[in-house]
PDB file of C-alpha atoms in Angstrom:
ATOM      1  CA  UNK O 439     -26.763  12.248 -37.190  1.00  0.00           C
ATOM      2  CA  UNK O 440     -26.585   8.327 -37.041  1.00  0.00           C
ATOM      3  CA  UNK O 441     -22.862   7.281 -36.956  1.00  0.00           C
ATOM      4  CA  UNK O 442     -22.675   9.842 -33.795  1.00  0.00           C
ATOM      5  CA  UNK O 443     -25.412   8.364 -32.402  1.00  0.00           C
ATOM      6  CA  UNK O 444     -23.865   5.092 -32.864  1.00  0.00           C
ATOM      7  CA  UNK O 445     -20.668   6.457 -30.660  1.00  0.00           C
ATOM      8  CA  UNK O 446     -22.635   8.417 -28.240  1.00  0.00           C
ATOM      9  CA  UNK O 447     -23.945   4.405 -27.244  1.00  0.00           C
ATOM     10  CA  UNK O 448     -20.774   2.974 -27.844  1.00  0.00           C
ATOM     11  CA  UNK O 449     -18.931   5.292 -25.753  1.00  0.00           C
ATOM     12  CA  UNK O 450     -21.500   5.265 -22.689  1.00  0.00           C
ATOM     13  CA  UNK O 451     -21.428   1.899 -23.281  1.00  0.00           C
ATOM     14  CA  UNK O 452     -17.346   1.545 -22.631  1.00  0.00           C
ATOM     15  CA  UNK O 453     -17.578   4.009 -20.316  1.00  0.00           C
ATOM     16  CA  UNK O 454     -20.275   1.802 -18.026  1.00  0.00           C
ATOM     17  CA  UNK O 455     -18.382  -1.246 -19.082  1.00  0.00           C
ATOM     18  CA  UNK O 456     -15.378  -0.190 -17.366  1.00  0.00           C
ATOM     19  CA  UNK O 457     -17.195   1.649 -14.105  1.00  0.00           C
ATOM     20  CA  UNK O 458     -18.897  -0.812 -13.397  1.00  0.00           C
ATOM     21  CA  UNK O 459     -14.995  -3.015 -13.630  1.00  0.00           C
ATOM     22  CA  UNK O 460     -11.434  -1.632 -13.591  1.00  0.00           C
ATOM     23  CA  UNK O 461     -13.138   0.990 -11.886  1.00  0.00           C
ATOM     24  CA  UNK O 462     -15.297  -0.427  -9.555  1.00  0.00           C
ATOM     25  CA  UNK O 463     -16.545   0.940  -6.481  1.00  0.00           C
ATOM     26  CA  UNK O 464     -16.783   0.336  -2.989  1.00  0.00           C
ATOM     27  CA  UNK O 465     -17.972   1.399   0.056  1.00  0.00           C
ATOM     28  CA  UNK O 466     -16.932   0.057   3.419  1.00  0.00           C
ATOM     29  CA  UNK O 467     -19.166  -1.457   5.748  1.00  0.00           C
ATOM     30  CA  UNK O 468     -17.082  -2.361   8.745  1.00  0.00           C
ATOM     31  CA  UNK O 469     -17.290  -0.589  12.740  1.00  0.00           C
ATOM     32  CA  UNK O 470     -15.120  -2.028  14.924  1.00  0.00           C
ATOM     33  CA  UNK O 471     -14.348   0.662  17.689  1.00  0.00           C
ATOM     34  CA  UNK O 472     -11.344   2.414  17.205  1.00  0.00           C
ATOM     35  CA  UNK O 473     -11.238   4.847  20.798  1.00  0.00           C
ATOM     36  CA  UNK O 474      -8.035   3.617  22.300  1.00  0.00           C
ATOM     37  CA  UNK O 475      -5.905   2.081  19.443  1.00  0.00           C
ATOM     38  CA  UNK O 476      -2.940   2.980  17.570  1.00  0.00           C
ATOM     39  CA  UNK O 477      -2.589   3.223  14.283  1.00  0.00           C
ATOM     40  CA  UNK O 478       0.294   3.652  11.643  1.00  0.00           C
ATOM     41  CA  UNK O 479       0.055   4.939   8.656  1.00  0.00           C
ATOM     42  CA  UNK O 480       3.007   4.902   6.052  1.00  0.00           C
ATOM     43  CA  UNK O 481       2.507   7.844   3.324  1.00  0.00           C
ATOM     44  CA  UNK O 482      -0.743   9.002   5.419  1.00  0.00           C
ATOM     45  CA  UNK O 483      -0.117  12.872   4.343  1.00  0.00           C
ATOM     46  CA  UNK O 484      -1.374  12.778   1.225  1.00  0.00           C
ATOM     47  CA  UNK O 485      -3.798  10.507  -1.507  1.00  0.00           C
ATOM     48  CA  UNK O 486      -5.187   7.553  -0.110  1.00  0.00           C
ATOM     49  CA  UNK O 487      -3.134   7.487   3.560  1.00  0.00           C
ATOM     50  CA  UNK O 488      -4.660  10.737   4.557  1.00  0.00           C
ATOM     51  CA  UNK O 489      -7.986   9.723   3.514  1.00  0.00           C
ATOM     52  CA  UNK O 490      -7.947   6.442   5.999  1.00  0.00           C
ATOM     53  CA  UNK O 491      -6.137   8.776   8.824  1.00  0.00           C
ATOM     54  CA  UNK O 492      -8.688  11.070   8.265  1.00  0.00           C
ATOM     55  CA  UNK O 493     -11.934   7.554   8.655  1.00  0.00           C
ATOM     56  CA  UNK O 494     -10.339   6.087  11.715  1.00  0.00           C
ATOM     57  CA  UNK O 495      -9.360   9.443  13.599  1.00  0.00           C
ATOM     58  CA  UNK O 496     -12.726  10.504  13.405  1.00  0.00           C
ATOM     59  CA  UNK O 497     -13.542   6.204  15.228  1.00  0.00           C
ATOM     60  CA  UNK O 498     -10.994   7.404  18.156  1.00  0.00           C
ATOM     61  CA  UNK O 499      -8.069   6.075  16.917  1.00  0.00           C
ATOM     62  CA  UNK O 500      -4.818   7.768  17.785  1.00  0.00           C
ATOM     63  CA  UNK O 501      -2.848   8.048  14.397  1.00  0.00           C
ATOM     64  CA  UNK O 502       0.943   8.087  13.711  1.00  0.00           C
ATOM     65  CA  UNK O 503       1.661   9.552  10.264  1.00  0.00           C
ATOM     66  CA  UNK O 504       4.337   8.260   8.533  1.00  0.00           C
ATOM     67  CA  UNK O 505       6.147   9.841   6.549  1.00  0.00           C
ATOM     68  CA  UNK O 506       8.847  11.415   5.197  1.00  0.00           C
ATOM     69  CA  UNK O 507       6.860  15.589   4.795  1.00  0.00           C
ATOM     70  CA  UNK O 508       6.889  17.201   7.511  1.00  0.00           C
ATOM     71  CA  UNK O 509       5.127  20.527   6.014  1.00  0.00           C
ATOM     72  CA  UNK O 510       2.458  18.437   4.196  1.00  0.00           C
ATOM     73  CA  UNK O 511       2.401  16.332   7.688  1.00  0.00           C
ATOM     74  CA  UNK O 512       1.260  19.489   8.657  1.00  0.00           C
ATOM     75  CA  UNK O 513      -1.273  20.253   6.399  1.00  0.00           C
ATOM     76  CA  UNK O 514      -3.085  16.640   7.206  1.00  0.00           C
ATOM     77  CA  UNK O 515      -3.549  16.748  10.617  1.00  0.00           C
ATOM     78  CA  UNK O 516      -4.625  20.206  10.731  1.00  0.00           C
ATOM     79  CA  UNK O 517      -6.587  19.138   7.862  1.00  0.00           C
ATOM     80  CA  UNK O 518      -8.461  16.121   9.449  1.00  0.00           C
ATOM     81  CA  UNK O 519      -8.430  18.385  12.564  1.00  0.00           C
ATOM     82  CA  UNK O 520     -10.865  20.492  11.571  1.00  0.00           C
ATOM     83  CA  UNK O 521     -12.952  18.108  10.146  1.00  0.00           C
ATOM     84  CA  UNK O 522     -12.854  15.242  12.524  1.00  0.00           C
ATOM     85  CA  UNK O 523     -12.168  17.675  16.155  1.00  0.00           C
ATOM     86  CA  UNK O 524      -9.369  14.928  16.394  1.00  0.00           C
ATOM     87  CA  UNK O 525      -6.339  15.738  18.817  1.00  0.00           C
ATOM     88  CA  UNK O 526      -4.758  12.622  18.515  1.00  0.00           C
ATOM     89  CA  UNK O 527      -3.505  12.916  15.070  1.00  0.00           C
ATOM     90  CA  UNK O 528       0.848  13.483  14.734  1.00  0.00           C
ATOM     91  CA  UNK O 529       2.818  12.719  12.916  1.00  0.00           C
ATOM     92  CA  UNK O 530       6.657  11.017  13.259  1.00  0.00           C
ATOM     93  CA  UNK O 531       9.482  11.241  10.340  1.00  0.00           C
ATOM     94  CA  UNK O 532       9.721   8.180   8.528  1.00  0.00           C
ATOM     95  CA  UNK O 533      12.101   7.843   5.325  1.00  0.00           C
ATOM     96  CA  UNK O 534      10.615   3.833   4.096  1.00  0.00           C
ATOM     97  CA  UNK O 535      14.079   4.476   1.519  1.00  0.00           C
ATOM     98  CA  UNK O 536      16.161   4.082   4.154  1.00  0.00           C
ATOM     99  CA  UNK O 537      16.353   1.567   6.832  1.00  0.00           C
ATOM    100  CA  UNK O 538      18.081   3.431   8.529  1.00  0.00           C
ATOM    101  CA  UNK O 539      15.388   5.982   8.921  1.00  0.00           C
ATOM    102  CA  UNK O 540      12.641   2.589   9.666  1.00  0.00           C
ATOM    103  CA  UNK O 541      14.975   1.916  12.952  1.00  0.00           C
ATOM    104  CA  UNK O 542      14.583   5.515  13.855  1.00  0.00           C
ATOM    105  CA  UNK O 543      11.277   5.337  13.558  1.00  0.00           C
ATOM    106  CA  UNK O 544      11.335   2.229  14.965  1.00  0.00           C
ATOM    107  CA  UNK O 545      12.682   3.006  17.465  1.00  0.00           C
ATOM    108  CA  UNK O 546      10.814   6.321  18.544  1.00  0.00           C
ATOM    109  CA  UNK O 547       7.636   4.769  17.891  1.00  0.00           C
ATOM    110  CA  UNK O 548       8.496   1.516  21.102  1.00  0.00           C
ATOM    111  CA  UNK O 549       9.751   3.710  22.919  1.00  0.00           C
ATOM    112  CA  UNK O 550       6.480   6.334  22.726  1.00  0.00           C
ATOM    113  CA  UNK O 551       3.654   4.628  22.331  1.00  0.00           C
ATOM    114  CA  UNK O 552       3.009   1.751  24.598  1.00  0.00           C
ATOM    115  CA  UNK O 553       0.249  -0.639  21.587  1.00  0.00           C
ATOM    116  CA  UNK O 554      -0.022  -0.989  18.122  1.00  0.00           C
ATOM    117  CA  UNK O 555      -3.793  -2.213  16.739  1.00  0.00           C
ATOM    118  CA  UNK O 556      -3.195  -1.440  13.119  1.00  0.00           C
ATOM    119  CA  UNK O 557       0.163  -0.583  10.850  1.00  0.00           C
ATOM    120  CA  UNK O 558      -0.976   0.151   7.453  1.00  0.00           C
ATOM    121  CA  UNK O 559       1.529  -0.493   5.053  1.00  0.00           C
ATOM    122  CA  UNK O 560       0.059   2.506   3.079  1.00  0.00           C
ATOM    123  CA  UNK O 561       3.169   4.604   1.065  1.00  0.00           C
ATOM    124  CA  UNK O 562       4.223   3.121  -2.606  1.00  0.00           C
ATOM    125  CA  UNK O 563       5.806   4.807  -5.317  1.00  0.00           C
ATOM    126  CA  UNK O 564       6.030   4.813  -9.496  1.00  0.00           C
ATOM    127  CA  UNK O 565       9.587   5.852 -10.082  1.00  0.00           C
ATOM    128  CA  UNK O 566      13.557   5.412 -11.136  1.00  0.00           C
ATOM    129  CA  UNK O 567      16.321   5.785  -9.011  1.00  0.00           C
ATOM    130  CA  UNK O 568      18.079   4.107  -6.020  1.00  0.00           C
ATOM    131  CA  UNK O 569      16.802   3.686  -2.271  1.00  0.00           C
ATOM    132  CA  UNK O 570      19.875   5.968   0.279  1.00  0.00           C
ATOM    133  CA  UNK O 571      20.484   1.758   0.882  1.00  0.00           C
ATOM    134  CA  UNK O 572      22.049   1.416  -3.098  1.00  0.00           C
ATOM    135  CA  UNK O 573      17.755  -1.153  -3.343  1.00  0.00           C
ATOM    136  CA  UNK O 574      15.833   0.228  -6.086  1.00  0.00           C
ATOM    137  CA  UNK O 575      13.376   2.667  -5.805  1.00  0.00           C
ATOM    138  CA  UNK O 576      10.243   0.577  -6.128  1.00  0.00           C
ATOM    139  CA  UNK O 577      11.283  -2.519  -4.287  1.00  0.00           C
ATOM    140  CA  UNK O 578      13.036  -0.739  -1.385  1.00  0.00           C
ATOM    141  CA  UNK O 579       9.935   1.500  -1.092  1.00  0.00           C
ATOM    142  CA  UNK O 580       6.811   0.000  -1.969  1.00  0.00           C
ATOM    143  CA  UNK O 581       8.141  -3.714  -0.380  1.00  0.00           C
ATOM    144  CA  UNK O 582      12.399  -3.850   1.672  1.00  0.00           C
ATOM    145  CA  UNK O 583      11.335  -0.726   3.803  1.00  0.00           C
ATOM    146  CA  UNK O 584       7.569  -2.405   4.198  1.00  0.00           C
ATOM    147  CA  UNK O 585       9.262  -5.557   5.538  1.00  0.00           C
ATOM    148  CA  UNK O 586      11.536  -3.995   7.856  1.00  0.00           C
ATOM    149  CA  UNK O 587       9.413  -1.918   9.964  1.00  0.00           C
ATOM    150  CA  UNK O 588       6.015  -4.972   9.504  1.00  0.00           C
ATOM    151  CA  UNK O 589       9.104  -7.006  11.820  1.00  0.00           C
ATOM    152  CA  UNK O 590      10.488  -4.517  14.263  1.00  0.00           C
ATOM    153  CA  UNK O 591       7.413  -3.681  15.180  1.00  0.00           C
ATOM    154  CA  UNK O 592       5.594  -7.125  15.152  1.00  0.00           C
ATOM    155  CA  UNK O 593       6.486  -8.209  18.439  1.00  0.00           C
ATOM    156  CA  UNK O 594       4.827  -4.673  19.546  1.00  0.00           C
ATOM    157  CA  UNK O 595       1.270  -6.139  17.784  1.00  0.00           C
ATOM    158  CA  UNK O 596       1.668  -9.451  19.411  1.00  0.00           C
ATOM    159  CA  UNK O 597       1.873  -7.536  22.961  1.00  0.00           C
ATOM    160  CA  UNK O 598      -1.463  -5.183  22.263  1.00  0.00           C
ATOM    161  CA  UNK O 599      -3.638  -8.796  20.732  1.00  0.00           C
ATOM    162  CA  UNK O 600      -5.913  -8.176  17.677  1.00  0.00           C
ATOM    163  CA  UNK O 601      -3.943  -6.341  15.481  1.00  0.00           C
ATOM    164  CA  UNK O 602      -3.939  -6.106  11.786  1.00  0.00           C
ATOM    165  CA  UNK O 603      -1.421  -5.748   9.041  1.00  0.00           C
ATOM    166  CA  UNK O 604      -2.910  -4.440   5.663  1.00  0.00           C
ATOM    167  CA  UNK O 605      -0.439  -4.205   3.031  1.00  0.00           C
ATOM    168  CA  UNK O 606      -1.339  -1.846   0.000  1.00  0.00           C
ATOM    169  CA  UNK O 607      -1.186  -3.986  -2.887  1.00  0.00           C
ATOM    170  CA  UNK O 608      -1.957  -3.099  -6.703  1.00  0.00           C
ATOM    171  CA  UNK O 609      -4.095  -5.042  -9.435  1.00  0.00           C
ATOM    172  CA  UNK O 610      -0.620  -4.550 -11.257  1.00  0.00           C
ATOM    173  CA  UNK O 611       0.553  -7.584  -9.513  1.00  0.00           C
ATOM    174  CA  UNK O 612      -0.073  -9.490 -12.238  1.00  0.00           C
ATOM    175  CA  UNK O 613       1.713  -8.873 -14.069  1.00  0.00           C
ATOM    176  CA  UNK O 614       5.225  -8.793 -12.181  1.00  0.00           C
ATOM    177  CA  UNK O 615       7.908 -11.080 -11.498  1.00  0.00           C
ATOM    178  CA  UNK O 616      10.677 -11.846  -9.211  1.00  0.00           C
ATOM    179  CA  UNK O 617      14.306 -12.325 -10.258  1.00  0.00           C
ATOM    180  CA  UNK O 618      16.033 -13.658  -7.480  1.00  0.00           C
ATOM    181  CA  UNK O 619      19.678 -13.642  -9.175  1.00  0.00           C
ATOM    182  CA  UNK O 620      18.449  -9.994 -10.645  1.00  0.00           C
ATOM    183  CA  UNK O 621      17.110  -9.230  -6.892  1.00  0.00           C
ATOM    184  CA  UNK O 622      20.714 -10.627  -5.389  1.00  0.00           C
ATOM    185  CA  UNK O 623      23.466  -9.504  -8.540  1.00  0.00           C
ATOM    186  CA  UNK O 624      21.479  -6.107  -8.859  1.00  0.00           C
ATOM    187  CA  UNK O 625      19.997  -5.044  -5.791  1.00  0.00           C
ATOM    188  CA  UNK O 626      16.636  -4.187  -8.246  1.00  0.00           C
ATOM    189  CA  UNK O 627      13.187  -6.065  -9.502  1.00  0.00           C
ATOM    190  CA  UNK O 628      13.879  -3.720 -12.904  1.00  0.00           C
ATOM    191  CA  UNK O 629      14.797  -0.341 -13.659  1.00  0.00           C
ATOM    192  CA  UNK O 630      15.035   2.281 -16.653  1.00  0.00           C
ATOM    193  CA  UNK O 631      14.766   6.064 -17.296  1.00  0.00           C
ATOM    194  CA  UNK O 632      12.030   5.255 -19.403  1.00  0.00           C
ATOM    195  CA  UNK O 633       8.209   5.186 -17.794  1.00  0.00           C
ATOM    196  CA  UNK O 634       7.429   1.450 -18.676  1.00  0.00           C
ATOM    197  CA  UNK O 635      10.562  -0.053 -17.963  1.00  0.00           C
ATOM    198  CA  UNK O 636       9.687   1.661 -13.998  1.00  0.00           C
ATOM    199  CA  UNK O 637       6.182   0.430 -14.240  1.00  0.00           C
ATOM    200  CA  UNK O 638       7.404  -3.199 -14.896  1.00  0.00           C
ATOM    201  CA  UNK O 639       9.311  -2.380 -11.881  1.00  0.00           C
ATOM    202  CA  UNK O 640       6.640  -1.421  -9.602  1.00  0.00           C
ATOM    203  CA  UNK O 641       4.380  -4.204 -10.918  1.00  0.00           C
ATOM    204  CA  UNK O 642       7.363  -6.057  -9.220  1.00  0.00           C
ATOM    205  CA  UNK O 643       7.498  -5.172  -6.577  1.00  0.00           C
ATOM    206  CA  UNK O 644       3.507  -4.877  -5.748  1.00  0.00           C
ATOM    207  CA  UNK O 645       3.825  -8.577  -6.532  1.00  0.00           C
ATOM    208  CA  UNK O 646       6.393  -8.633  -3.398  1.00  0.00           C
ATOM    209  CA  UNK O 647       3.694  -7.321  -1.015  1.00  0.00           C
ATOM    210  CA  UNK O 648       1.422  -9.524  -1.764  1.00  0.00           C
ATOM    211  CA  UNK O 649       3.374 -12.973  -1.561  1.00  0.00           C
ATOM    212  CA  UNK O 650       5.329 -11.033   1.497  1.00  0.00           C
ATOM    213  CA  UNK O 651       1.532 -10.649   3.170  1.00  0.00           C
ATOM    214  CA  UNK O 652       1.176 -14.449   2.165  1.00  0.00           C
ATOM    215  CA  UNK O 653       4.305 -16.305   4.271  1.00  0.00           C
ATOM    216  CA  UNK O 654       3.709 -13.138   6.722  1.00  0.00           C
ATOM    217  CA  UNK O 655       0.501 -15.041   6.890  1.00  0.00           C
ATOM    218  CA  UNK O 656       2.216 -18.353   7.542  1.00  0.00           C
ATOM    219  CA  UNK O 657       4.668 -16.888  10.296  1.00  0.00           C
ATOM    220  CA  UNK O 658       1.119 -15.676  12.382  1.00  0.00           C
ATOM    221  CA  UNK O 659      -0.616 -18.877  12.723  1.00  0.00           C
ATOM    222  CA  UNK O 660      -0.698 -19.382  15.902  1.00  0.00           C
ATOM    223  CA  UNK O 661      -1.417 -15.657  17.002  1.00  0.00           C
ATOM    224  CA  UNK O 662      -4.073 -13.242  16.891  1.00  0.00           C
ATOM    225  CA  UNK O 663      -2.464 -10.993  14.854  1.00  0.00           C
ATOM    226  CA  UNK O 664      -3.549 -10.776  11.445  1.00  0.00           C
ATOM    227  CA  UNK O 665      -2.945  -9.592   7.808  1.00  0.00           C
ATOM    228  CA  UNK O 666      -4.402  -8.374   4.615  1.00  0.00           C
ATOM    229  CA  UNK O 667      -2.973  -7.356   0.593  1.00  0.00           C
ATOM    230  CA  UNK O 668      -4.887  -4.785  -0.952  1.00  0.00           C
ATOM    231  CA  UNK O 669      -5.732  -3.328  -4.212  1.00  0.00           C
ATOM    232  CA  UNK O 670      -7.499  -0.469  -3.501  1.00  0.00           C
ATOM    233  CA  UNK O 671      -8.616   0.294  -7.076  1.00  0.00           C
ATOM    234  CA  UNK O 672      -6.639   2.510  -9.353  1.00  0.00           C
ATOM    235  CA  UNK O 673      -7.242   5.942  -7.865  1.00  0.00           C
ATOM    236  CA  UNK O 674      -6.254   9.589  -8.744  1.00  0.00           C
ATOM    237  CA  UNK O 675      -2.741  10.322  -5.925  1.00  0.00           C
ATOM    238  CA  UNK O 676       0.806  11.336  -6.461  1.00  0.00           C
ATOM    239  CA  UNK O 677       1.497   8.169  -7.326  1.00  0.00           C
ATOM    240  CA  UNK O 678       2.703   9.147 -10.721  1.00  0.00           C
ATOM    241  CA  UNK O 679       4.328  11.712  -9.874  1.00  0.00           C
ATOM    242  CA  UNK O 680       7.212  11.234 -11.448  1.00  0.00           C
ATOM    243  CA  UNK O 681       5.912   9.499 -14.720  1.00  0.00           C
ATOM    244  CA  UNK O 682       6.847  12.035 -17.851  1.00  0.00           C
ATOM    245  CA  UNK O 683       5.357  14.814 -18.768  1.00  0.00           C
ATOM    246  CA  UNK O 684       3.393  12.643 -21.970  1.00  0.00           C
ATOM    247  CA  UNK O 685       2.454  10.526 -20.135  1.00  0.00           C
ATOM    248  CA  UNK O 686       0.427  12.955 -18.272  1.00  0.00           C
ATOM    249  CA  UNK O 687      -1.373  14.865 -20.769  1.00  0.00           C
ATOM    250  CA  UNK O 688      -2.205  11.377 -21.489  1.00  0.00           C
ATOM    251  CA  UNK O 689      -3.627  10.190 -17.915  1.00  0.00           C
ATOM    252  CA  UNK O 690      -5.185  13.359 -16.641  1.00  0.00           C
ATOM    253  CA  UNK O 691      -8.283  13.897 -18.976  1.00  0.00           C
ATOM    254  CA  UNK O 692      -8.659   9.569 -17.903  1.00  0.00           C
ATOM    255  CA  UNK O 693      -7.790   9.958 -14.682  1.00  0.00           C
ATOM    256  CA  UNK O 694     -10.219  12.789 -13.719  1.00  0.00           C
ATOM    257  CA  UNK O 695     -12.577  10.399 -15.651  1.00  0.00           C
ATOM    258  CA  UNK O 696     -13.001   7.267 -14.160  1.00  0.00           C
ATOM    259  CA  UNK O 697     -10.435   7.328 -11.075  1.00  0.00           C
ATOM    260  CA  UNK O 698     -11.845   7.138  -8.261  1.00  0.00           C
ATOM    261  CA  UNK O 699     -10.599   9.334  -5.641  1.00  0.00           C
ATOM    262  CA  UNK O 700      -9.100   9.670  -2.260  1.00  0.00           C
ATOM    263  CA  UNK O 701     -11.513   8.824  -0.056  1.00  0.00           C
ATOM    264  CA  UNK O 702     -13.265   6.230  -2.094  1.00  0.00           C
ATOM    265  CA  UNK O 703      -9.312   4.509  -2.822  1.00  0.00           C
ATOM    266  CA  UNK O 704      -9.661   4.416   0.903  1.00  0.00           C
ATOM    267  CA  UNK O 705     -12.130   2.126   1.053  1.00  0.00           C
ATOM    268  CA  UNK O 706     -10.969  -1.476   0.891  1.00  0.00           C
ATOM    269  CA  UNK O 707      -8.185  -0.297   3.272  1.00  0.00           C
ATOM    270  CA  UNK O 708     -10.632   0.040   5.934  1.00  0.00           C
ATOM    271  CA  UNK O 709     -13.337  -3.194   5.632  1.00  0.00           C
ATOM    272  CA  UNK O 710      -9.691  -4.441   6.692  1.00  0.00           C
ATOM    273  CA  UNK O 711      -9.442  -2.439   9.054  1.00  0.00           C
ATOM    274  CA  UNK O 712     -11.979  -2.339  10.441  1.00  0.00           C
ATOM    275  CA  UNK O 713     -14.576  -5.441   9.549  1.00  0.00           C
ATOM    276  CA  UNK O 714     -15.109  -8.344  11.885  1.00  0.00           C
ATOM    277  CA  UNK O 715     -14.691 -11.289  11.234  1.00  0.00           C
ATOM    278  CA  UNK O 716     -12.139 -11.565   8.702  1.00  0.00           C
ATOM    279  CA  UNK O 717      -9.653 -12.790  10.371  1.00  0.00           C
ATOM    280  CA  UNK O 718      -9.695 -16.487   9.646  1.00  0.00           C
ATOM    281  CA  UNK O 719      -9.115 -14.904   6.242  1.00  0.00           C
ATOM    282  CA  UNK O 720      -5.536 -13.922   6.814  1.00  0.00           C
ATOM    283  CA  UNK O 721      -2.961 -13.733   4.117  1.00  0.00           C
ATOM    284  CA  UNK O 722      -5.635 -12.871   1.644  1.00  0.00           C
ATOM    285  CA  UNK O 723      -5.558 -10.322  -1.054  1.00  0.00           C
ATOM    286  CA  UNK O 724      -8.975  -8.141  -1.199  1.00  0.00           C
ATOM    287  CA  UNK O 725     -10.378  -5.547  -3.812  1.00  0.00           C
ATOM    288  CA  UNK O 726     -13.755  -3.521  -3.848  1.00  0.00           C
ATOM    289  CA  UNK O 727     -13.930  -4.831  -0.367  1.00  0.00           C
ATOM    290  CA  UNK O 728     -13.416  -8.258  -0.497  1.00  0.00           C
ATOM    291  CA  UNK O 729     -11.053 -12.054  -0.832  1.00  0.00           C
ATOM    292  CA  UNK O 730     -10.287 -12.373  -4.203  1.00  0.00           C
ATOM    293  CA  UNK O 731      -7.870 -15.372  -5.377  1.00  0.00           C
ATOM    294  CA  UNK O 732      -5.302 -14.421  -6.496  1.00  0.00           C
ATOM    295  CA  UNK O 733      -2.769 -15.957  -9.765  1.00  0.00           C
ATOM    296  CA  UNK O 734      -0.475 -18.663  -8.799  1.00  0.00           C
ATOM    297  CA  UNK O 735       2.225 -16.776  -8.789  1.00  0.00           C
ATOM    298  CA  UNK O 736       0.904 -14.795  -6.257  1.00  0.00           C
ATOM    299  CA  UNK O 737       0.548 -17.683  -4.024  1.00  0.00           C
ATOM    300  CA  UNK O 738       3.698 -20.194  -4.385  1.00  0.00           C
ATOM    301  CA  UNK O 739       4.467 -20.601  -1.027  1.00  0.00           C
ATOM    302  CA  UNK O 740       7.711 -21.281  -2.228  1.00  0.00           C
ATOM    303  CA  UNK O 741       8.044 -17.636  -3.319  1.00  0.00           C
ATOM    304  CA  UNK O 742       7.129 -16.003  -1.115  1.00  0.00           C
ATOM    305  CA  UNK O 743       9.472 -17.493   1.590  1.00  0.00           C
ATOM    306  CA  UNK O 744      12.479 -17.230  -0.492  1.00  0.00           C
ATOM    307  CA  UNK O 745      11.685 -13.676  -0.844  1.00  0.00           C
ATOM    308  CA  UNK O 746      10.733 -13.162   2.411  1.00  0.00           C
ATOM    309  CA  UNK O 747      14.505 -14.561   3.240  1.00  0.00           C
ATOM    310  CA  UNK O 748      16.670 -13.032   1.292  1.00  0.00           C
ATOM    311  CA  UNK O 749      14.715  -9.587   2.331  1.00  0.00           C
ATOM    312  CA  UNK O 750      15.970 -10.280   5.931  1.00  0.00           C
ATOM    313  CA  UNK O 751      19.075 -10.447   4.799  1.00  0.00           C
ATOM    314  CA  UNK O 752      18.304  -7.240   2.573  1.00  0.00           C
ATOM    315  CA  UNK O 753      17.479  -5.984   5.757  1.00  0.00           C
ATOM    316  CA  UNK O 754      20.737  -7.240   8.050  1.00  0.00           C
ATOM    317  CA  UNK O 755      18.103  -9.108  10.238  1.00  0.00           C
ATOM    318  CA  UNK O 756      17.580 -13.105  11.640  1.00  0.00           C
TER     319      UNK O 756
END
């Protein structure tokens, strides 16, 4: 009886510790007005993106779901309309694994929309494979597609004034590394058919997100557009839909017990979208609705600049 009691106490203690650290929850308290404002959310048809879209639609924003799957987008829009009463949520096709699709999306948006107040680079994946342009799928979707999209829309954001670019990264960026020689030679930051291999590539892509935001903030100085990178928490989403069966068998029970639901996972994104007065923190990394320090390799000016310049070349910009 006593050993069982000790085990129970240890398990309870571990649960409490995990929910206050790795799986900590936070609530967005920002309440900036959104009526009349336009928002783009990549991957806005599911998970964190959909939860973010629902909240912003409820506040009166015009929300554009930029994603691949029309049917999922239609289902998400119907759900958002039912819950919020909004009739200003639309779908525009965007495949971040195709630079041609990114350019097409931006061209359509710039022709049809007069303003852009929030660009939320939300979409991401953990998978192996290649993009339409031959890049590693994680580097291509998680970083390069968003890099191009942001650059194509920046002038409209500057014209609108007061806009924010929010890019979802992850605490996984801590384990990332950027090998520029390998990137140029292989067009990826890691690949392989085993889950641990493409998880490492995922970490590298999430480091790209933080460095991209760091350099973008430098380039936005002198404007009233700001940018932030976000760790949403460890969230139950479709992010890991491409991992192997045995990983899913292990992950899913833990996920249901500890992981945040998408609504809680959206809170730090919403904080960066709605909290007034955070403009001096442009370029910073946020977690649990507050700015967090990152390690030296995630705020290295030279690496951030080189990543920007290499990304420009890969996208055909400049």
